[in-house]
Coordinates of C-alpha atoms in Angstrom, one line a residue:
M1 CA -105.4 102.3 42.4
T2 CA -108.2 101.1 40.1
S3 CA -108.7 97.5 39.0
P4 CA -107.0 96.5 35.8
T5 CA -110.1 94.5 34.8
A6 CA -112.7 95.7 32.4
G7 CA -115.4 97.9 34.0
P8 CA -115.8 101.5 35.0
S9 CA -113.3 104.2 34.0
A10 CA -110.8 105.6 36.5
E11 CA -113.2 108.4 37.3
A12 CA -116.1 106.0 37.7
A13 CA -114.0 103.8 40.0
R14 CA -113.7 106.8 42.3
S15 CA -117.3 107.7 42.3
G16 CA -119.1 104.4 42.3
P17 CA -121.6 103.1 39.7
V18 CA -121.5 105.1 36.5
A19 CA -123.9 105.8 33.8
G20 CA -123.7 103.7 30.7
T21 CA -123.2 105.1 27.3
A22 CA -126.2 103.5 25.7
G23 CA -128.8 106.1 24.6
P24 CA -129.4 108.6 21.9
S25 CA -127.0 111.2 23.4
T26 CA -124.6 111.9 26.1
D27 CA -127.0 114.5 27.6
A28 CA -129.6 111.8 27.8
A29 CA -127.2 109.5 29.6
R30 CA -126.4 112.1 32.1
S31 CA -130.0 113.2 32.8
G32 CA -131.7 109.8 32.9
P33 CA -135.0 109.1 31.2
V34 CA -135.9 111.8 28.6
A35 CA -139.3 112.8 27.3
G36 CA -140.0 111.2 23.9
T37 CA -142.2 108.8 22.2
A38 CA -143.4 105.8 24.0
G39 CA -142.0 102.4 23.2
P40 CA -138.5 101.2 22.6
S41 CA -137.1 104.7 21.9
T42 CA -137.9 105.6 25.5
D43 CA -136.2 102.5 26.8
A44 CA -133.2 103.2 24.6
A45 CA -132.9 106.7 26.0
R46 CA -133.0 105.4 29.6
P47 CA -129.5 105.0 31.0
R48 CA -128.4 101.5 32.2
L49 CA -126.1 101.7 35.3
V50 CA -123.0 99.6 35.2
E51 CA -122.7 98.0 38.6
E52 CA -119.3 97.6 40.2
T53 CA -118.6 94.1 41.2
I54 CA -117.5 93.5 44.8
G55 CA -114.0 92.9 43.7
Q56 CA -113.9 96.2 41.7
R57 CA -115.2 98.1 44.7
E58 CA -112.7 96.5 47.0
D59 CA -109.9 97.3 44.5
R60 CA -111.1 100.9 44.4
Y61 CA -110.8 101.1 48.2
R62 CA -107.5 99.3 48.2
G63 CA -106.2 102.0 45.8
M64 CA -107.3 104.7 48.1
L65 CA -105.5 103.0 50.9
G66 CA -102.2 102.5 49.0
L67 CA -102.6 98.7 48.5
Q68 CA -102.1 96.8 45.3
P69 CA -105.2 95.3 43.6
L70 CA -106.5 91.9 44.6
G71 CA -104.3 89.1 43.2
Y72 CA -101.4 91.4 42.5
R73 CA -98.0 89.9 43.2
L74 CA -94.5 91.1 42.4
A75 CA -92.6 89.3 39.7
A76 CA -91.2 85.9 40.9
R77 CA -87.7 87.1 40.1
T78 CA -88.1 90.2 42.3
R79 CA -89.5 88.1 45.1
L80 CA -86.7 85.6 44.9
W81 CA -84.0 88.3 44.9
G82 CA -85.9 90.0 47.8
W83 CA -84.7 87.0 49.8
L84 CA -81.4 86.1 48.1
G85 CA -80.0 89.6 48.3
P86 CA -80.5 90.0 52.1
L87 CA -79.4 86.4 52.7
A88 CA -76.1 87.1 50.8
M89 CA -75.6 90.2 52.9
A90 CA -76.4 88.3 56.1
A91 CA -73.6 85.8 55.0
V92 CA -71.2 88.8 54.8
A93 CA -72.4 89.9 58.2
A94 CA -71.8 86.4 59.6
V95 CA -68.2 86.5 58.4
L96 CA -67.6 90.0 59.9
R97 CA -69.3 89.1 63.2
L98 CA -68.2 85.5 63.8
V99 CA -64.7 85.2 62.6
G100 CA -62.1 85.7 65.3
L101 CA -64.8 86.2 68.0
N102 CA -62.5 85.0 70.8
H103 CA -60.3 88.0 70.3
P104 CA -59.5 89.8 72.6
H105 CA -59.4 87.0 75.1
S106 CA -60.5 89.3 77.9
L107 CA -63.7 91.0 79.1
V108 CA -63.8 94.3 77.3
F109 CA -65.8 97.4 78.3
D110 CA -69.2 96.5 79.9
E111 CA -68.7 92.8 79.3
T112 CA -67.3 92.8 82.8
Y113 CA -70.9 93.3 84.1
Y114 CA -73.1 91.4 81.6
V115 CA -71.0 88.3 81.1
K116 CA -70.5 87.5 84.8
D117 CA -74.1 88.3 85.5
A118 CA -75.1 85.9 82.7
F119 CA -72.9 83.2 84.1
T120 CA -74.3 83.4 87.6
L121 CA -77.9 83.9 86.3
D122 CA -77.5 80.5 84.6
R123 CA -76.0 78.9 87.7
F124 CA -78.4 80.3 90.4
G125 CA -81.4 81.7 88.5
F126 CA -80.3 85.3 89.5
A127 CA -77.2 87.4 89.1
T128 CA -74.8 87.2 92.1
Q129 CA -71.9 89.1 93.4
W130 CA -68.2 88.2 93.0
D131 CA -65.7 88.5 95.8
P132 CA -62.2 89.3 94.4
E133 CA -59.2 88.1 96.4
D134 CA -57.2 91.0 95.0
E135 CA -59.2 94.3 94.6
D136 CA -56.5 95.7 92.2
V137 CA -56.6 92.7 89.9
G138 CA -60.3 91.9 90.1
V139 CA -62.0 88.7 89.2
N140 CA -61.8 89.0 85.4
P141 CA -58.5 87.3 84.8
N142 CA -59.6 84.3 86.8
F143 CA -63.0 84.2 85.1
V144 CA -61.4 84.2 81.6
A145 CA -59.1 81.4 82.7
G146 CA -62.1 79.3 83.8
D147 CA -61.6 79.8 87.5
Y148 CA -64.8 80.7 89.3
H149 CA -63.9 80.3 92.9
E150 CA -64.6 84.0 93.6
M151 CA -68.2 83.6 92.7
T152 CA -70.7 83.9 95.6
D153 CA -74.4 83.1 95.9
K154 CA -75.3 86.5 97.2
A155 CA -77.7 88.3 94.9
S156 CA -76.4 91.4 93.1
Y157 CA -78.2 94.6 92.2
V158 CA -78.8 94.7 88.4
V159 CA -80.6 97.5 86.6
H160 CA -81.6 95.7 83.4
G161 CA -83.9 92.8 82.7
D162 CA -82.6 89.2 82.3
V163 CA -83.4 88.5 78.6
G164 CA -80.1 89.7 77.2
K165 CA -78.2 87.9 79.9
W166 CA -80.1 84.7 79.3
L167 CA -79.1 84.9 75.6
I168 CA -75.4 85.5 76.6
A169 CA -75.6 82.5 78.9
L170 CA -77.0 80.4 76.0
G171 CA -73.7 81.0 74.1
M172 CA -71.7 80.0 77.1
R173 CA -73.6 76.8 77.5
L174 CA -72.8 76.0 73.9
F175 CA -69.1 76.9 73.8
G176 CA -68.0 77.3 77.4
A177 CA -67.5 80.4 79.6
D178 CA -63.7 80.5 79.4
N179 CA -63.6 81.9 75.9
G180 CA -64.9 84.9 73.9
L181 CA -66.7 82.7 71.4
G182 CA -68.9 81.4 74.3
W183 CA -69.9 84.7 75.7
R184 CA -70.1 86.6 72.4
F185 CA -71.7 84.0 70.2
S186 CA -75.4 85.0 70.9
A187 CA -74.7 88.7 70.3
A188 CA -73.0 87.8 66.9
V189 CA -76.0 85.7 65.8
A190 CA -78.4 88.5 66.9
G191 CA -76.4 90.9 64.7
V192 CA -76.6 88.7 61.7
L193 CA -80.4 88.3 62.2
C194 CA -80.7 92.1 62.3
V195 CA -79.0 92.4 58.9
L196 CA -81.4 89.8 57.4
L197 CA -84.5 91.2 59.0
L198 CA -83.6 94.8 58.0
G199 CA -83.4 93.6 54.4
R200 CA -86.8 92.1 54.5
I201 CA -88.2 95.2 56.1
A202 CA -86.7 97.3 53.4
F203 CA -88.2 95.0 50.8
H204 CA -91.6 95.4 52.4
L205 CA -91.2 99.2 52.4
F206 CA -89.6 99.7 49.0
R207 CA -90.7 96.7 46.9
S208 CA -87.2 96.6 45.5
A209 CA -84.7 93.8 45.8
V210 CA -81.9 96.2 45.0
L211 CA -82.7 98.5 47.8
A212 CA -83.4 95.6 50.2
T213 CA -80.0 94.2 49.5
T214 CA -78.4 97.6 49.8
A215 CA -80.1 98.1 53.2
S216 CA -78.8 94.7 54.5
G217 CA -75.3 95.5 53.1
Y218 CA -75.0 98.9 54.7
L219 CA -76.0 97.5 58.1
A220 CA -73.6 94.6 57.6
L221 CA -70.8 97.1 57.0
D222 CA -71.6 99.5 59.8
G223 CA -69.1 99.8 62.6
V224 CA -71.6 100.4 65.4
S225 CA -73.4 97.2 64.4
V226 CA -70.3 95.2 63.8
V227 CA -68.6 96.1 67.1
N228 CA -71.8 95.6 69.2
S229 CA -72.4 92.2 67.5
R230 CA -68.8 91.1 68.5
T231 CA -69.2 92.2 72.1
A232 CA -71.3 90.6 74.8
L233 CA -73.4 93.7 75.6
L234 CA -77.2 93.9 75.7
D235 CA -77.9 96.5 73.0
V236 CA -77.7 94.2 69.9
F237 CA -80.5 92.0 71.5
L238 CA -82.6 95.1 72.0
T239 CA -82.0 96.0 68.4
L240 CA -83.2 92.6 67.2
F241 CA -86.5 92.6 69.1
V242 CA -87.2 96.3 68.2
L243 CA -86.8 95.3 64.5
V244 CA -89.2 92.4 65.0
G245 CA -91.7 94.8 66.5
F246 CA -91.3 97.3 63.6
W247 CA -91.8 94.5 61.1
A248 CA -95.0 93.5 62.8
L249 CA -96.1 97.1 62.8
L250 CA -95.8 97.2 59.0
R251 CA -97.6 94.0 58.6
D252 CA -100.4 95.3 60.8
R253 CA -100.8 98.4 58.6
D254 CA -101.2 96.2 55.5
Q255 CA -103.6 93.8 57.2
T256 CA -105.9 96.4 58.7
R257 CA -106.1 98.4 55.4
A258 CA -106.9 95.2 53.5
R259 CA -109.6 94.3 55.9
L260 CA -111.0 97.9 55.7
A261 CA -111.1 97.7 51.9
A262 CA -112.7 94.3 51.9
R263 CA -115.5 95.2 54.3
L264 CA -116.2 98.5 52.5
G265 CA -116.3 96.6 49.2
R266 CA -118.7 94.0 50.5
A267 CA -121.0 96.2 52.5
P268 CA -124.4 97.0 50.9
D269 CA -124.3 100.5 52.4
P270 CA -120.7 101.2 53.5
W271 CA -121.5 104.6 54.8
S272 CA -124.4 103.7 57.1
D273 CA -121.9 103.7 60.0
P274 CA -120.2 107.2 60.3
W275 CA -117.1 105.4 61.6
G276 CA -116.8 102.9 58.9
P277 CA -116.5 99.1 59.5
P278 CA -114.4 97.6 62.3
T279 CA -111.2 95.8 61.2
G280 CA -111.2 93.0 63.8
M281 CA -108.5 91.7 66.0
R282 CA -105.0 93.3 65.5
W283 CA -103.0 90.1 65.5
W284 CA -99.9 91.7 64.1
L285 CA -99.9 94.4 66.8
L286 CA -100.1 91.5 69.3
V287 CA -97.0 90.1 67.8
A288 CA -95.4 93.6 68.0
G289 CA -96.4 93.8 71.7
V290 CA -94.7 90.5 72.5
A291 CA -91.6 91.4 70.6
L292 CA -91.4 94.9 72.3
G293 CA -92.1 93.3 75.7
V294 CA -89.1 91.1 75.2
A295 CA -87.1 94.1 74.0
A296 CA -88.0 95.9 77.2
G297 CA -86.9 92.8 79.1
V298 CA -83.5 93.5 77.6
K299 CA -83.5 97.2 78.3
W300 CA -86.3 99.6 79.2
S301 CA -85.7 101.4 75.9
G302 CA -88.0 98.9 74.4
F303 CA -90.9 100.7 76.0
Y304 CA -90.1 103.9 74.1
A305 CA -90.3 101.9 70.8
A306 CA -93.6 100.4 71.9
A307 CA -95.0 103.9 72.6
A308 CA -93.8 105.3 69.2
F309 CA -95.1 102.4 67.2
G310 CA -98.4 102.5 69.0
I311 CA -98.9 106.2 68.2
T312 CA -97.8 105.4 64.6
A313 CA -100.5 102.7 64.3
F314 CA -103.1 105.1 65.5
L315 CA -102.1 107.8 63.0
W316 CA -102.1 105.3 60.2
D317 CA -105.6 104.3 61.2
L318 CA -106.7 107.9 61.2
Q319 CA -105.2 108.5 57.8
A320 CA -106.9 105.3 56.4
R321 CA -110.3 106.4 57.6
R322 CA -109.9 109.8 56.1
A323 CA -108.6 108.3 52.8
V324 CA -111.8 106.3 52.3
G325 CA -114.0 109.2 53.3
V326 CA -115.7 108.1 56.5
R327 CA -117.8 110.9 58.0
L328 CA -116.2 110.9 61.5
P329 CA -112.6 109.9 60.9
V330 CA -111.2 111.0 64.3
G331 CA -113.9 109.1 66.2
A332 CA -113.4 106.2 63.9
A333 CA -109.7 106.2 64.5
V334 CA -110.2 106.1 68.2
M335 CA -113.1 103.6 68.4
R336 CA -112.4 101.4 65.5
G337 CA -108.6 101.7 65.4
G338 CA -107.1 103.2 68.6
I339 CA -108.9 101.1 71.2
P340 CA -108.4 97.7 69.4
A341 CA -104.8 98.7 68.7
F342 CA -104.2 99.6 72.4
L343 CA -105.8 96.4 73.6
A344 CA -103.6 94.4 71.3
L345 CA -100.3 96.2 71.8
V346 CA -100.1 97.5 75.4
P347 CA -101.3 94.4 77.4
A348 CA -99.1 92.2 75.3
T349 CA -96.1 94.4 75.9
L350 CA -96.7 94.6 79.7
V351 CA -97.5 90.9 80.1
T352 CA -94.5 89.8 78.1
Y353 CA -92.2 92.1 79.9
T354 CA -93.5 90.8 83.3
A355 CA -93.0 87.2 82.0
T356 CA -89.3 88.0 81.2
W357 CA -88.8 88.2 85.0
F358 CA -89.9 84.6 85.5
S359 CA -86.6 83.7 87.1
W360 CA -86.8 86.5 89.6
F361 CA -90.3 85.5 90.6
T362 CA -89.4 81.8 91.0
H363 CA -86.1 82.2 93.0
P364 CA -86.5 83.5 96.6
G365 CA -82.8 84.4 96.8
A366 CA -83.1 87.0 94.0
Y367 CA -82.3 90.6 94.7
M368 CA -85.1 92.3 96.8
R369 CA -87.3 89.2 96.3
G370 CA -88.3 89.2 100.0
W371 CA -88.2 93.0 100.5
A372 CA -91.9 93.5 101.4
A373 CA -91.9 90.6 103.9
G374 CA -88.6 91.9 105.4
Q375 CA -90.0 95.3 105.9
R376 CA -93.1 94.0 107.6
D377 CA -91.0 91.7 109.9
S378 CA -89.0 94.8 110.9
G379 CA -92.1 96.7 111.9
V380 CA -91.8 99.2 109.0
V381 CA -94.9 100.3 107.3
V382 CA -95.0 98.7 103.9
P383 CA -96.2 100.9 101.0
R384 CA -98.8 99.3 98.7
D385 CA -99.6 96.7 101.3
W386 CA -102.6 95.7 99.3
L387 CA -100.3 94.0 96.8
P388 CA -99.0 90.5 97.3
D389 CA -95.6 90.6 98.9
T390 CA -93.7 89.2 95.9
L391 CA -95.4 91.7 93.4
N392 CA -94.9 94.5 95.9
S393 CA -91.2 93.7 96.1
W394 CA -91.0 93.6 92.3
V395 CA -92.6 97.1 92.0
Q396 CA -90.2 98.5 94.7
Y397 CA -87.2 97.0 92.8
H398 CA -88.4 98.8 89.6
L399 CA -88.8 102.1 91.5
Q400 CA -85.2 101.6 92.7
M401 CA -84.0 100.9 89.1
L402 CA -85.9 103.9 87.8
E403 CA -84.2 106.1 90.4
F404 CA -80.8 104.7 89.3
H405 CA -81.4 105.4 85.6
R406 CA -82.8 108.9 86.3
T407 CA -79.9 110.1 88.4
L408 CA -76.9 108.3 86.8
E409 CA -74.5 111.2 86.2
S410 CA -71.1 109.7 86.9
E411 CA -68.4 111.1 84.7
H412 CA -67.0 108.9 81.9
S413 CA -64.4 109.8 79.3
Y414 CA -66.5 108.5 76.5
M415 CA -69.9 109.8 77.5
A416 CA -71.6 111.6 74.6
H417 CA -74.5 113.9 74.2
P418 CA -77.3 112.5 72.0
A419 CA -77.1 115.6 69.8
G420 CA -73.9 114.2 68.3
W421 CA -74.9 110.6 67.9
L422 CA -76.2 110.8 64.3
L423 CA -72.9 112.2 63.2
Q424 CA -70.8 109.9 65.4
I425 CA -69.1 112.9 67.1
R426 CA -67.9 110.9 70.1
P427 CA -67.6 107.1 69.4
T428 CA -67.0 104.7 72.2
S429 CA -63.7 103.1 72.7
Y430 CA -64.2 99.4 73.8
F431 CA -60.6 98.2 74.0
W432 CA -57.1 99.7 73.9
E433 CA -53.8 97.9 74.4
D434 CA -50.3 99.3 73.7
L435 CA -48.4 96.0 73.1
T436 CA -45.0 97.7 72.8
E437 CA -45.5 99.5 76.1
K438 CA -46.5 96.2 77.8
G439 CA -43.4 94.5 76.4
V440 CA -45.3 92.1 74.1
V441 CA -43.1 91.1 71.2
V442 CA -45.2 91.2 68.0
S443 CA -44.5 92.3 64.4
C444 CA -46.7 95.0 62.9
G445 CA -44.2 96.7 60.6
S446 CA -43.5 99.5 63.1
D447 CA -41.6 100.1 66.3
R448 CA -44.9 100.6 68.2
C449 CA -47.8 98.2 67.9
V450 CA -51.3 98.6 69.4
Q451 CA -54.7 96.9 69.4
A452 CA -57.8 99.0 69.5
I453 CA -61.6 98.4 69.2
T454 CA -63.7 101.5 68.6
S455 CA -67.4 101.5 67.8
V456 CA -67.3 104.3 65.3
G457 CA -70.0 103.8 62.7
N458 CA -69.2 103.6 59.0
P459 CA -68.8 107.3 58.4
F460 CA -70.4 107.4 55.0
V461 CA -73.5 105.5 56.2
W462 CA -74.0 107.9 59.1
W463 CA -73.1 111.2 57.4
F464 CA -75.0 110.6 54.2
A465 CA -77.9 109.3 56.2
F466 CA -77.9 112.6 58.2
L467 CA -78.4 114.4 54.9
A468 CA -81.0 111.9 53.7
L469 CA -83.0 112.5 56.9
A470 CA -83.9 115.9 55.7
L471 CA -85.3 114.4 52.6
V472 CA -87.2 111.8 54.6
I473 CA -88.8 114.6 56.7
A474 CA -89.6 116.6 53.6
M475 CA -91.3 113.6 52.0
A476 CA -93.2 112.8 55.1
W477 CA -94.5 116.3 55.5
R478 CA -95.0 117.4 51.9
R479 CA -95.8 114.2 50.1
K480 CA -97.4 112.4 53.0
D481 CA -95.3 109.3 52.1
W482 CA -96.2 106.6 54.7
R483 CA -92.8 105.0 54.2
A484 CA -91.0 108.2 55.3
W485 CA -93.3 108.3 58.3
A486 CA -92.5 104.7 59.2
I487 CA -88.7 105.6 59.1
L488 CA -89.4 108.6 61.3
A489 CA -91.3 106.4 63.7
G490 CA -88.2 104.4 64.1
Y491 CA -86.1 107.5 64.9
A492 CA -88.8 108.6 67.3
G493 CA -88.8 105.3 69.2
T494 CA -85.1 104.7 69.4
Y495 CA -83.4 108.2 69.3
L496 CA -85.6 111.1 70.5
P497 CA -86.3 109.7 74.0
W498 CA -82.6 110.0 74.8
F499 CA -82.9 113.8 74.8
L500 CA -84.9 113.4 78.0
F501 CA -81.8 112.0 79.6
A502 CA -79.2 114.1 77.8
N503 CA -77.5 115.1 81.1
R504 CA -77.1 111.4 82.1
T505 CA -74.1 109.2 81.5
V506 CA -75.0 108.0 78.0
F507 CA -72.8 106.7 75.1
T508 CA -72.8 106.7 71.3
F509 CA -72.8 102.9 71.2
Y510 CA -76.5 103.1 72.1
T511 CA -77.0 104.0 68.5
V512 CA -76.8 100.4 67.5
V513 CA -80.6 100.4 68.0
I514 CA -81.0 103.5 65.8
A515 CA -78.6 102.2 63.1
P516 CA -81.3 100.2 61.1
F517 CA -83.5 103.3 60.8
V518 CA -80.4 105.3 59.8
V519 CA -79.8 102.8 57.1
L520 CA -83.4 102.9 56.0
A521 CA -83.3 106.7 55.8
L522 CA -80.2 106.6 53.6
V523 CA -81.5 103.9 51.3
Y524 CA -84.8 105.7 51.0
G525 CA -83.0 108.9 49.9
L526 CA -80.8 107.0 47.4
G527 CA -83.8 105.2 46.1
L528 CA -85.6 108.5 45.4
L529 CA -82.5 110.0 43.7
A530 CA -81.9 106.9 41.6
H531 CA -85.6 106.6 40.6
L532 CA -86.0 103.2 42.2
L533 CA -88.9 104.1 44.4
P534 CA -92.6 104.9 43.8
L535 CA -93.6 108.4 44.8
H536 CA -96.9 109.7 46.2
D537 CA -98.6 112.6 44.5
P538 CA -100.6 114.8 47.0
T539 CA -102.6 116.3 44.1
D540 CA -104.2 112.9 43.5
P541 CA -107.1 112.1 45.9
S542 CA -105.7 108.6 46.4
G543 CA -102.1 109.6 46.0
R544 CA -101.5 110.2 49.7
A545 CA -101.7 106.4 50.2
G546 CA -101.0 105.0 46.7
P547 CA -97.7 104.7 44.8
R548 CA -96.7 106.5 41.7
W549 CA -93.4 106.1 39.9
L550 CA -90.9 108.7 40.7
Q551 CA -90.0 111.4 38.2
L552 CA -87.7 114.0 39.8
R553 CA -87.9 117.2 37.9
P554 CA -86.4 120.7 38.5
L555 CA -88.8 122.9 40.4
R556 CA -89.2 125.2 37.4
Q557 CA -90.6 122.3 35.5
L558 CA -93.0 121.3 38.3
R559 CA -94.4 124.8 38.0
R560 CA -95.0 124.3 34.3
R561 CA -97.5 121.5 34.8
R562 CA -100.4 123.9 34.5
R563 CA -99.4 125.2 31.1
T564 CA -101.6 124.6 28.1
P565 CA -101.3 121.3 26.3
S566 CA -99.7 122.8 23.3
V567 CA -96.9 124.3 25.3
E568 CA -96.5 121.1 27.2
R569 CA -96.1 119.2 23.9
L570 CA -93.5 121.7 22.8
R571 CA -91.5 121.2 26.0
Q572 CA -91.9 117.4 26.2
P573 CA -88.5 116.5 24.7
R574 CA -86.6 118.8 27.0
R575 CA -88.4 117.5 30.1
T576 CA -87.8 113.9 29.1
L577 CA -84.1 114.6 28.7
S578 CA -84.1 116.3 32.1
V579 CA -85.8 113.3 33.8
E580 CA -83.3 110.9 32.2
R581 CA -80.4 113.1 33.3
S582 CA -81.8 113.2 36.8
R583 CA -82.1 109.4 36.8
R584 CA -78.5 109.0 35.7
I585 CA -77.2 111.4 38.3
G586 CA -79.2 109.6 41.0
R587 CA -77.8 106.2 40.0
V588 CA -74.3 107.5 39.8
T589 CA -74.8 108.9 43.3
Y590 CA -76.1 105.6 44.5
R591 CA -73.1 103.8 43.2
V592 CA -70.6 106.3 44.6
V593 CA -72.1 106.2 48.1
S594 CA -72.2 102.4 48.0
A595 CA -68.5 102.3 46.9
L596 CA -67.6 104.7 49.7
V597 CA -69.4 102.5 52.3
V598 CA -67.5 99.4 51.1
L599 CA -64.1 101.2 51.1
A600 CA -64.7 102.7 54.6
A601 CA -65.5 99.2 55.9
A602 CA -62.3 97.9 54.5
F603 CA -60.4 100.8 56.0
W604 CA -62.0 100.5 59.4
W605 CA -62.3 96.8 60.0
P606 CA -58.9 96.5 61.8
L607 CA -60.2 98.9 64.5
W608 CA -63.5 97.0 64.7
F609 CA -61.8 93.7 65.2
G610 CA -58.9 94.8 67.5
V611 CA -56.3 93.7 65.0
T612 CA -52.6 94.4 65.8
V613 CA -51.6 97.5 63.9
P614 CA -48.9 100.2 63.9
Y615 CA -49.6 103.1 66.1
W616 CA -49.5 105.5 63.1
F617 CA -52.2 103.3 61.5
W618 CA -54.5 103.8 64.5
Q619 CA -53.7 107.6 64.4
L620 CA -54.7 107.6 60.7
H621 CA -58.2 106.6 61.7
M622 CA -58.6 109.3 64.3
W623 CA -60.1 111.9 62.0
F624 CA -61.2 114.2 64.7
P625 CA -59.9 114.9 68.2
S626 CA -63.2 113.7 69.7
W627 CA -62.6 110.2 68.2
V628 CA -59.4 109.6 70.3

């Protein structure tokens, strides 16, 4: 993008200083001093170079890198609604996630593990075992009633970090451990924050308050996100910290490109270094590393996101160096971009992850805390005996956890292959209670009343997003649109790794981490169709990084672009009508999809909340046998 200020033309801005127009002829201006009579006429024939200012040079490089000119800001109204829209949708999300949070007043699904682990973690500094008096009844009824006499101080074996459980414990400290509000509050707040954060991420990507609000709204009305935010599981916390890491990755891209443009613009000889100038400390990648280290402290899946985002940062560095024309872009991407990015992201992730185990390190009674010393006292050869005992025990614990995750293949009625996740083929049932069968007297307008909680996603979000994903891939590959690549990086970090464990016991509710990127894919596709997004033109040297306003045309019209100007003028009215028609169709599509999403949420919310409904009403929602 060239500077809007007076100065060189667009072509000149690409090529550097340009020849002035002063002189007796254009040829003279091109060729420099010309032979002629001595005196003023010779000076008049001599071209006068118009020097670019530092700001103009910097703007030229910013255009190559897909950045707006210096001093550019979106309209104040757009920036205001870029906050107000997502905040309004976050308020909707708060209602859907916080109202009636105590229902059901029992531990549902995997809450039986995480809530009790969180409770004992808060009491002892590590999770402990429970000793039920009646194996058939278990400890859950007493726990829900506030009776904790079956709790022991013997450490229990847990296979996830403590971060999510500390957050669950925080809610129980605020509201007590004998009610669902206490153990589900933190998850609900995390879900609301995800909605707000996704809106801000969408605003950063798309520069549209409408699309940012739409993204927040779709996530607020998605069943996977609603149910996981109303249940004390770990995955919604993982989602929040992955989103923070993704947001920091986007900020790093802007910052490093702005620095690169500034240093090239200020350098007397920007090409003296074949790698181009360094871009300094990657502070935003450091932030991303901290966030993703915390995410890994919730579940190890955070490490996959860290790897995907790190690779994405490197590829963006490579593309940036190529865009500005450095002589050795690959070497530059490695030395100027890759190594600083690695040193900012990876150590921060690992150190933060290790720090999340602070309670394990500081409590000798924690599970396997004294393993190395115990092995040595028993006369057994201790592997890695060069490590301090505590650190060696921690490593051994992680190896045991890794073996558990790698070999977990126990059958479960709701286990689901990752290939079906994006279409919600086999959603997870969290809670089912046939009230009539149990003899509970309740009125539901039918002779058989049930309560059910199923984590099926909003069908129209997930199904249309599946179609939009093809467009995202096409735009990433053909148009080199960095926003499409950013969305695909989210899929790569949160979805693709699960195919490595496809034969394990895995569930569709894990898609709560993927859901924000599913929403971004859908909103991106709708934005293109509705002509609400800038589009990159690969025929423009700077178009691979810089925005152009979208004009969707039929393919036959794209092929006419090389016709003679006279033919183009003759066809201009028809093309204009076609573009306008395309815009109308796109915006109607956007409105129809949004209406369907809202209607689906209204239709499904009783099964996301566990509301008492007639049995036939529940059956009405089981659209496929695999949903039962």
